[in-house]
mmCIF file of C-alpha atoms and ligand atoms in Angstrom:
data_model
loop_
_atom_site.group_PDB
_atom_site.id
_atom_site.type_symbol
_atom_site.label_atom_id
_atom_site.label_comp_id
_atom_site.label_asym_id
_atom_site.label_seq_id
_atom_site.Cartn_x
_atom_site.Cartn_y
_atom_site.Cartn_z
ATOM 1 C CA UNK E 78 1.431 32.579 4.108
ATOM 2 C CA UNK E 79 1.899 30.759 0.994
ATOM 3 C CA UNK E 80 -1.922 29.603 -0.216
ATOM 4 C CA UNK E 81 -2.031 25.986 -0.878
ATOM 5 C CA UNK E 82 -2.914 23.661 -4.329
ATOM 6 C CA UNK E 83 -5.079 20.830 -4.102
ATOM 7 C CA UNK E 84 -5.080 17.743 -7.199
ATOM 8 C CA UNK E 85 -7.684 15.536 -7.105
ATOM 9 C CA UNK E 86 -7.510 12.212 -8.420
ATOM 10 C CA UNK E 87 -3.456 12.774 -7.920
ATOM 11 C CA UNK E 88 -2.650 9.350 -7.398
ATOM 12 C CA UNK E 89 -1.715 8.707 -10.461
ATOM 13 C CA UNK E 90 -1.225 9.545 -14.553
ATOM 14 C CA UNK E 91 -1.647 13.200 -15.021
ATOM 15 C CA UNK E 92 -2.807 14.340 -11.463
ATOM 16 C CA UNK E 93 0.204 12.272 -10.605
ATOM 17 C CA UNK E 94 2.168 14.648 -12.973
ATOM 18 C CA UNK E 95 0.621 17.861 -11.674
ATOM 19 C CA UNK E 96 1.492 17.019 -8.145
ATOM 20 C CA UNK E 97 4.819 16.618 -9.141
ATOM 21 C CA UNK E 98 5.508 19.880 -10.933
ATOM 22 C CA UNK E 99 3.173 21.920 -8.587
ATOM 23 C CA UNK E 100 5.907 20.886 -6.083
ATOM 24 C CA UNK E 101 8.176 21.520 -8.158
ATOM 25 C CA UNK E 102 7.059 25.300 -8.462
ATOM 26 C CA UNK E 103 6.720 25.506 -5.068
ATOM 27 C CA UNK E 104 3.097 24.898 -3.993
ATOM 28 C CA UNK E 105 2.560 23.190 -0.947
ATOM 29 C CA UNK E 106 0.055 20.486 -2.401
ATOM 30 C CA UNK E 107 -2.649 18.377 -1.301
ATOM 31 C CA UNK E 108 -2.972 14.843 -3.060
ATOM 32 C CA UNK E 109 -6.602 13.601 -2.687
ATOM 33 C CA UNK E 110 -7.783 10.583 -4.255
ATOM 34 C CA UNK E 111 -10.118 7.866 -3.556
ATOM 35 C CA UNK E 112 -7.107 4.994 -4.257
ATOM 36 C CA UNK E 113 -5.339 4.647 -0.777
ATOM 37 C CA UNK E 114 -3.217 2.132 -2.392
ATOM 38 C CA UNK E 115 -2.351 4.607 -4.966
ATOM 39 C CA UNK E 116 -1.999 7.191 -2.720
ATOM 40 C CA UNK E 117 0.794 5.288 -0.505
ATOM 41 C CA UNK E 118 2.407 4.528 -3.790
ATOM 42 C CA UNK E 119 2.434 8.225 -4.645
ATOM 43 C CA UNK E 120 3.325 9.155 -0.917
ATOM 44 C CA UNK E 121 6.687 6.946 -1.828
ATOM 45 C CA UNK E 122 7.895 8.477 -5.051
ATOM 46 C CA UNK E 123 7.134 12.138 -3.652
ATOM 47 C CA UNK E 124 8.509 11.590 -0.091
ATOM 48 C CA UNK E 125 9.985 14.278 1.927
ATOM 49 C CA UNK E 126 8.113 17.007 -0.714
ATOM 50 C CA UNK E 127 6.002 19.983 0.345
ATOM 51 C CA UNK E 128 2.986 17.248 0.224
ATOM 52 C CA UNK E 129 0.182 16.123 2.018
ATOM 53 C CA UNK E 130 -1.944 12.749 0.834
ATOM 54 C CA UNK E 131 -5.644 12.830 1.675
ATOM 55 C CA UNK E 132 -8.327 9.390 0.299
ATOM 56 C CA UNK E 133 -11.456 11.334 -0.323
ATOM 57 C CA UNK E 134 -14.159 10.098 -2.616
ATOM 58 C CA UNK E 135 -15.068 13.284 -4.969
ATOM 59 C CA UNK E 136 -18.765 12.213 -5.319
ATOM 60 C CA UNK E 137 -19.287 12.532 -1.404
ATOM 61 C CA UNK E 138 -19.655 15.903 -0.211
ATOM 62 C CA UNK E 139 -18.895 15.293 2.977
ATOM 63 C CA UNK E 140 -15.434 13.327 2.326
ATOM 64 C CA UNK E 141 -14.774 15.653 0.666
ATOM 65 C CA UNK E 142 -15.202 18.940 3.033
ATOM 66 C CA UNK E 143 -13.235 16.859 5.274
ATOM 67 C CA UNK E 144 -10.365 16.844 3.357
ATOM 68 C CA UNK E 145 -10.374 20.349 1.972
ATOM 69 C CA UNK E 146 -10.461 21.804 5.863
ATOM 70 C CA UNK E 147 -7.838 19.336 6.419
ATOM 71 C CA UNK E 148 -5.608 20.750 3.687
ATOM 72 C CA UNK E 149 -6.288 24.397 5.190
ATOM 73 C CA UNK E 150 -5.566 23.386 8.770
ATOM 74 C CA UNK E 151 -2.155 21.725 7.564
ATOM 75 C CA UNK E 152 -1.044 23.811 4.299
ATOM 76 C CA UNK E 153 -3.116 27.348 4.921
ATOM 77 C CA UNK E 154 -5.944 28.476 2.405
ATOM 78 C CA UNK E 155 -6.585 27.037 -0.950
ATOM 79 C CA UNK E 156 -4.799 29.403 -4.137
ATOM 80 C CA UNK E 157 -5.169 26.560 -6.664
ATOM 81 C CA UNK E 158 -7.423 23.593 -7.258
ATOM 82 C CA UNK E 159 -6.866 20.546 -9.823
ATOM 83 C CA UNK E 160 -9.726 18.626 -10.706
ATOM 84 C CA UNK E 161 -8.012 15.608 -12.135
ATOM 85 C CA UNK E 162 -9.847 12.551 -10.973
ATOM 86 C CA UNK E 163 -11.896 10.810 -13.622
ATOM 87 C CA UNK E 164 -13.246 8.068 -14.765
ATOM 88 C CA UNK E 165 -13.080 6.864 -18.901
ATOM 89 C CA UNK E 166 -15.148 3.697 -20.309
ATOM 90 C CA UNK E 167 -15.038 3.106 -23.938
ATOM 91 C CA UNK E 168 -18.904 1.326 -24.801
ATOM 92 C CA UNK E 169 -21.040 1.865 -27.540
ATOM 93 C CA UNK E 170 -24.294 4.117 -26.899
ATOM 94 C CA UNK E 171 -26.067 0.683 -27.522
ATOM 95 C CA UNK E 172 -24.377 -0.721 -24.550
ATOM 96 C CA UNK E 173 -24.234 1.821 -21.823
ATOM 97 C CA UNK E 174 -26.475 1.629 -18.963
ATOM 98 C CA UNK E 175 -28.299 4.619 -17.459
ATOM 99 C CA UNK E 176 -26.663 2.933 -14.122
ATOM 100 C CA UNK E 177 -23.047 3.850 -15.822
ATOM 101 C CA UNK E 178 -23.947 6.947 -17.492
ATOM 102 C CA UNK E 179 -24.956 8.258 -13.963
ATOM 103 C CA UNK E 180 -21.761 6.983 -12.596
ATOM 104 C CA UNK E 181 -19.452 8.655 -15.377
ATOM 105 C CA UNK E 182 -21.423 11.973 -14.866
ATOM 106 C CA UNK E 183 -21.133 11.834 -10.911
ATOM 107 C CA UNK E 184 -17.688 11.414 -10.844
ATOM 108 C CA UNK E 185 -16.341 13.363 -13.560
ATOM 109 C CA UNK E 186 -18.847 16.164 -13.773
ATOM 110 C CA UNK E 187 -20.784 16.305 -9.804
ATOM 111 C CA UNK E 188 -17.368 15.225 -8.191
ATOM 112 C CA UNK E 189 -15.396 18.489 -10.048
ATOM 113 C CA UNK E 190 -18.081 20.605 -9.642
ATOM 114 C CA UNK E 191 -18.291 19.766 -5.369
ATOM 115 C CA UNK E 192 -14.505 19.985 -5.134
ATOM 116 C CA UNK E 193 -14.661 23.459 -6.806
ATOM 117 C CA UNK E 194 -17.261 24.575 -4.290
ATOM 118 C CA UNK E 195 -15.256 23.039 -1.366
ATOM 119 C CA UNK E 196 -11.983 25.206 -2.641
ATOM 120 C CA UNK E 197 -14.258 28.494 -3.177
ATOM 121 C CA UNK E 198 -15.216 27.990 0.460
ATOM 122 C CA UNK E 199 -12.101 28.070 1.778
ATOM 123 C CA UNK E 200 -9.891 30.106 -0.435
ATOM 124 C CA UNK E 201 -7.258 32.577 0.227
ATOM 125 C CA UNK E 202 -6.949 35.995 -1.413
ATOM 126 C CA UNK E 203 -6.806 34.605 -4.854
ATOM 127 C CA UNK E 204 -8.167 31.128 -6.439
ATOM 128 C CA UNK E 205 -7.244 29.553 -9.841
ATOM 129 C CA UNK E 206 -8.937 26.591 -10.915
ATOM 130 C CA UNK E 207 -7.693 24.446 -13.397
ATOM 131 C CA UNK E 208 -10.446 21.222 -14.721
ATOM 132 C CA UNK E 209 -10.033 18.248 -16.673
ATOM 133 C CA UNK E 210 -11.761 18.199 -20.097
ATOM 134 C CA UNK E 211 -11.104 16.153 -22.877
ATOM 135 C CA UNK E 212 -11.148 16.486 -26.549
ATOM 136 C CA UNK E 213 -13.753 13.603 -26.329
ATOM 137 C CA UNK E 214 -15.824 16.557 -24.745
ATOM 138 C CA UNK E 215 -14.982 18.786 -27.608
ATOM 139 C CA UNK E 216 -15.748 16.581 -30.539
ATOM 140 C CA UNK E 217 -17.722 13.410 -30.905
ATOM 141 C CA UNK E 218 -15.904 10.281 -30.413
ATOM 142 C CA UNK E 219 -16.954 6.475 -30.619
ATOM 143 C CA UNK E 220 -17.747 4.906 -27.782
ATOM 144 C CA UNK E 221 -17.777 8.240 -25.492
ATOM 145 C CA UNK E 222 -21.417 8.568 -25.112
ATOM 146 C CA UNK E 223 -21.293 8.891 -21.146
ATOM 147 C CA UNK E 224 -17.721 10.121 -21.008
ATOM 148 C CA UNK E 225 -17.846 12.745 -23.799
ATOM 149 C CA UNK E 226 -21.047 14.344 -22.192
ATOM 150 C CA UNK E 227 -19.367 14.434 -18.831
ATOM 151 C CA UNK E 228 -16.596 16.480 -20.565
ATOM 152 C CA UNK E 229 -18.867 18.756 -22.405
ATOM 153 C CA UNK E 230 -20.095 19.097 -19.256
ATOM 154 C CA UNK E 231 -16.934 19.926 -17.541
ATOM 155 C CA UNK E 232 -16.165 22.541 -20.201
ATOM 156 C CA UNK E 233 -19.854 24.413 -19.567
ATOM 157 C CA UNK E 234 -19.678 24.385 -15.798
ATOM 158 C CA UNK E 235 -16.078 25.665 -15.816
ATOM 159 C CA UNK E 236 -17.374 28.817 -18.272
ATOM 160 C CA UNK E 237 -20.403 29.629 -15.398
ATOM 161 C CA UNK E 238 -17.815 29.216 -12.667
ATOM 162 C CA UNK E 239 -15.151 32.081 -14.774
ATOM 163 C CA UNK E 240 -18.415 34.277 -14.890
ATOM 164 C CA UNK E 241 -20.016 33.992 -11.856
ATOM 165 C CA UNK E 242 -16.720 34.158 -9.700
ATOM 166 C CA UNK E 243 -14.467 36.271 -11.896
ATOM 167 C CA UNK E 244 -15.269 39.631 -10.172
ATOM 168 C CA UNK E 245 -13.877 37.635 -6.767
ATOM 169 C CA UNK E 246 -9.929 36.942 -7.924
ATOM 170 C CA UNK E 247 -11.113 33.400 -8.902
ATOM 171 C CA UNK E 248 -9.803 32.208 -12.413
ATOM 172 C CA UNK E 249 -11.323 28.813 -13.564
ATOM 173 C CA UNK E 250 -10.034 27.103 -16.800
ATOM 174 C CA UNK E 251 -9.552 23.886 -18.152
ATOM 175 C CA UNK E 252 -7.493 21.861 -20.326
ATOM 176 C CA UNK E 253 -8.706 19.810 -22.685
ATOM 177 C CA UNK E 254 -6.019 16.710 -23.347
ATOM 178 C CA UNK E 255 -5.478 14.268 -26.291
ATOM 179 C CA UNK E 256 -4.527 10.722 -25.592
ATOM 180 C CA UNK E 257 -2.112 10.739 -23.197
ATOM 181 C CA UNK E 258 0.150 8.284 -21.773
ATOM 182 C CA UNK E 259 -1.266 7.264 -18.358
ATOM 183 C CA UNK E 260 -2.397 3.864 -16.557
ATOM 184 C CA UNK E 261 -5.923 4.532 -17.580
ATOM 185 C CA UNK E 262 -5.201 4.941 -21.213
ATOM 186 C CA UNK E 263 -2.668 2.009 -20.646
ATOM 187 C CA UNK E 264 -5.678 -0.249 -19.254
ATOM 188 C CA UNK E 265 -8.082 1.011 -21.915
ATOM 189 C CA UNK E 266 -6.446 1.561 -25.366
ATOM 190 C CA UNK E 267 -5.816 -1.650 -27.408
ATOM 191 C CA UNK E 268 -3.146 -2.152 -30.227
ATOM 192 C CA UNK E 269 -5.961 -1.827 -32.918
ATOM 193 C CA UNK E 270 -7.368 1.127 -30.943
ATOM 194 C CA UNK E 271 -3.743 2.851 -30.796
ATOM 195 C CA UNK E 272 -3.227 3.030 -34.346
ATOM 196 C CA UNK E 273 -6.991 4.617 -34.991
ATOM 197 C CA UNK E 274 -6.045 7.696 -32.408
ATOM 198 C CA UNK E 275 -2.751 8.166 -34.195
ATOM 199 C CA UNK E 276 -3.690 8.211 -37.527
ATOM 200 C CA UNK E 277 -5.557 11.668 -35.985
ATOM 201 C CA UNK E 278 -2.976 13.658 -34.336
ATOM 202 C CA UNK E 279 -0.537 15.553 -36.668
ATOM 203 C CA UNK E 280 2.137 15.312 -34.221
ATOM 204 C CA UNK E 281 2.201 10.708 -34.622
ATOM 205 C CA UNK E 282 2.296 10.410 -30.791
ATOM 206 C CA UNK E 283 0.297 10.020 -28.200
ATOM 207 C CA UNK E 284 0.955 12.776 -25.431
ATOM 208 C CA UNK E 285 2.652 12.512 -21.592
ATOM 209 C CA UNK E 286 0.772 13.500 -18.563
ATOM 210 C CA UNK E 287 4.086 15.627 -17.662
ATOM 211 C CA UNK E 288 3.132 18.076 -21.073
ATOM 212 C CA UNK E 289 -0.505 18.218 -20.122
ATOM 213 C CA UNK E 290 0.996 19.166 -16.564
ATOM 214 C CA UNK E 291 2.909 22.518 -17.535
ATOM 215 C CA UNK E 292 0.224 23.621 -19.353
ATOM 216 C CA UNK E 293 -2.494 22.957 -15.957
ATOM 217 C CA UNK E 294 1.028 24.866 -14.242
ATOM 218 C CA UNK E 295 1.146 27.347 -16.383
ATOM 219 C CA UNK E 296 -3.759 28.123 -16.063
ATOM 220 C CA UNK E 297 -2.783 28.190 -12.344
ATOM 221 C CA UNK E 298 0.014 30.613 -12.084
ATOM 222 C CA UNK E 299 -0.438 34.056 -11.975
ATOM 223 C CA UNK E 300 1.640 34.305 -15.309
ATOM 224 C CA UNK E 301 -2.276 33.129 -16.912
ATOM 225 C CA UNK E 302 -3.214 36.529 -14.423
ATOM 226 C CA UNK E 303 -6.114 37.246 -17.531
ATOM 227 C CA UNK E 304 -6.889 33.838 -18.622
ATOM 228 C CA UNK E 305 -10.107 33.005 -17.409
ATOM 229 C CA UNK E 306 -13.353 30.598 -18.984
ATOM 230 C CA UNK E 307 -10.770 28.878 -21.594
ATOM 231 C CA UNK E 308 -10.319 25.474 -22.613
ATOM 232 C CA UNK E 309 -6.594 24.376 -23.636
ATOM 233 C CA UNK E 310 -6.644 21.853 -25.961
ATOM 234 C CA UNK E 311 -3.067 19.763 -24.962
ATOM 235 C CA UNK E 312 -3.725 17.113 -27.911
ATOM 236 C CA UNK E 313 -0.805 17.010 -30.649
ATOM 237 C CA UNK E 314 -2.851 18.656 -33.003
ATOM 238 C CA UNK E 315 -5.847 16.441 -33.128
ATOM 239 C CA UNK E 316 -8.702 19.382 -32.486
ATOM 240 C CA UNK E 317 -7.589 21.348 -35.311
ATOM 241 C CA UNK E 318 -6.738 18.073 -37.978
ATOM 242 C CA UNK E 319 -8.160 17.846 -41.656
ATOM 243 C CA UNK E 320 -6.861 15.120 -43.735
ATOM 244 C CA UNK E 321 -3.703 13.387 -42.503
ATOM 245 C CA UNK E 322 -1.592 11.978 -45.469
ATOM 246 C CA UNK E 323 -1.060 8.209 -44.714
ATOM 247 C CA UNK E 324 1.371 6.465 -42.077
HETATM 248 P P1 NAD C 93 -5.869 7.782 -14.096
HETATM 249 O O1 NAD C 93 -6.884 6.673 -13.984
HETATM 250 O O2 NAD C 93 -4.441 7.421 -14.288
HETATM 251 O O3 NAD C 93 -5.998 8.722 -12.811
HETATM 252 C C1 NAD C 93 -7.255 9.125 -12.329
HETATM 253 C C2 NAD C 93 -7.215 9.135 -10.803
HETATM 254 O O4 NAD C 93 -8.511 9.559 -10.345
HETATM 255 C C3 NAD C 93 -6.968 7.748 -10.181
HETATM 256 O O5 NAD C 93 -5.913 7.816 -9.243
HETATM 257 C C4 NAD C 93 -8.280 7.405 -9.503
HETATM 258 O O6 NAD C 93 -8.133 6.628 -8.312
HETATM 259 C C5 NAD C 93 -8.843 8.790 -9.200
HETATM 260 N N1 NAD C 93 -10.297 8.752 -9.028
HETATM 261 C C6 NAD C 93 -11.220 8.120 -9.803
HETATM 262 N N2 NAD C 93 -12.428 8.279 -9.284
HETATM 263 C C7 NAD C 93 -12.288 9.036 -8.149
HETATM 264 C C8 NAD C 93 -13.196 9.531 -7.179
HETATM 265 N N3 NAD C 93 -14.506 9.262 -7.244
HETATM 266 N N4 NAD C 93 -12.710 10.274 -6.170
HETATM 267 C C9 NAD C 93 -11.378 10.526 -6.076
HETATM 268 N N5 NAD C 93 -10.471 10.059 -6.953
HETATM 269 C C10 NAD C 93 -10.930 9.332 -7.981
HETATM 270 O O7 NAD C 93 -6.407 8.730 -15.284
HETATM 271 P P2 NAD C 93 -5.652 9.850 -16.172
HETATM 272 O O8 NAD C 93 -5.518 9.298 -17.532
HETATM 273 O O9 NAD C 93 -4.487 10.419 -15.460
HETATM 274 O O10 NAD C 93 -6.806 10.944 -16.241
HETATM 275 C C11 NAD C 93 -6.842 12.065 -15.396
HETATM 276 C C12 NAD C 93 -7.921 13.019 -15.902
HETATM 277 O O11 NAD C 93 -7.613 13.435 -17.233
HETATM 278 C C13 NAD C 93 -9.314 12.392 -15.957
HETATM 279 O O12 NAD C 93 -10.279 13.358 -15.606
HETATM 280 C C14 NAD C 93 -9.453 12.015 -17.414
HETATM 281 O O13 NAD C 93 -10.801 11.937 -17.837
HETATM 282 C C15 NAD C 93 -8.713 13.174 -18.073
HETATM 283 N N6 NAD C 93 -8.244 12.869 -19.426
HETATM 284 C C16 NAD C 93 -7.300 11.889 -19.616
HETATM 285 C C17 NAD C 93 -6.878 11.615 -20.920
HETATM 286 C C18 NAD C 93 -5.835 10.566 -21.213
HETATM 287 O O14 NAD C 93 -5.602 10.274 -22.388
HETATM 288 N N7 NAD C 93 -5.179 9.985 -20.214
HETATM 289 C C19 NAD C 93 -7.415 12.312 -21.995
HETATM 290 C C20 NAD C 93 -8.375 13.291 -21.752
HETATM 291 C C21 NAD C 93 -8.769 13.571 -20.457
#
């Protein structure tokens, strides 16, 4: 039987995008996201797919074992796992609570690490796992005190995961996007805020969740058979950026 994909936070923006090409590729995927709203919404635009559409909270273990045996009862055992579902606030170290540091960490950083457990638990004969990073994990951006040490975080439990579980036919990577167009960024970036991010990336354009998608695709199909413990930067550029002549 064909093992089954699971995308968290696939409501919408890139997990959105994944779900969408997974199918596309033919994985029989699980949409999980805390947003029933967002989920029905998503439900609409991918009706009569290979899909199933599951609210689960990612912070709350049990929520989420729920939903993973669901997915196994109705799809078969887990092959891939997609740990989209975030959470981004842009506030000065100054500003930022311990109460929303905590939050940014338990979602992003706790809520991947118990949806990778869930999917180890109930794997089939092989598991890739593909996490959301950030190149606000990788480098140190204004404003991404909480948010950038989630990602860091992301990165470093992703690298124990690849060690401790590559001997078992587990692969777990993770991708590490630029600005991207999604709702969040939509909601977050201003005009003034725009122009800062791309007067950094080379390529003058902020990225779309479907490019950030074939490259999660691509760390979850056996063509990436020997990838394992990497972080793909998917960010026009901006990583590896020196001076940028003006625009
Ligand atoms: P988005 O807000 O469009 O989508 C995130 C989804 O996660 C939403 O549907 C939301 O309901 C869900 N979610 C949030 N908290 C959840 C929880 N506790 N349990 C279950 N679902 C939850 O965001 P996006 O821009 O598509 O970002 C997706 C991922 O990519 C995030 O991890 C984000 O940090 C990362 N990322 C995004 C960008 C970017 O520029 N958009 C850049 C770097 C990294």
């Amino acid at each position: 039987m064909k093992q089954s994909a699971v995308v968290t936070g696939g409501a919408s923006g890139i997990g959105l995008a994944v779900a969408e090409r997974l199918l596309d590729d033919g994985w029989p995927v699980a949409i999980l996201d805390a947003d029933a709203e967002a989920l029905t919404r998503a439900e609409d635009a991918l009706s009569g797919e290979n899909a199933i559409f599951l609210t689960a909270d990612v912070t709350d273990e049990d929520e989420v074992a729920e939903a993973f045996d669901e997915v196994v009862d109705r799809l078969g055992l887990i092959g891939g796992l997609v740990n989209s579902a975030g959470i981004a606030r842009d506030v000065p170290a100054e500003e930022t609570s311990a109460e929303l540091f905590r939050e940014i960490l338990d979602v992003n950083l706790v809520g991947s690490f118990i949806s990778a457990k869930a999917a180890l638990e109930r794997m089939g004969a092989t598991l890739s796992i593909v996490n959301l990073a950030s190149v606000s994990g990788l480098r140190a951006n204004r404003g991404r005190v909480a948010y950038g040490a989630s990602k860091a975080g992301v990165k470093l439990m992703s690298e124990v995961l690849a060690l401790e579980f590559g001997h078992r036919a587990v692969r777990v990577n993770c991708v590490a996007p630029g600005p991207i167009e999604s709702p969040a960024i939509a909601r977050m970036h201003s005009p003034e805020d725009r122009k800062r991010w791309l007067g950094r990336v080379p390529q003058g354009r902020y990225g779309e969740p479907e490019e950030v998608a074939a490259a999660i695709a691509f760390l979850l199909s056996p063509e990436a058979s020997y990838i394992n413990g990497h972080t793909l930067a998917v960010d026009g550029g901006f990583l590896s950026a020196g001076l940028i002549e003006e625009r």
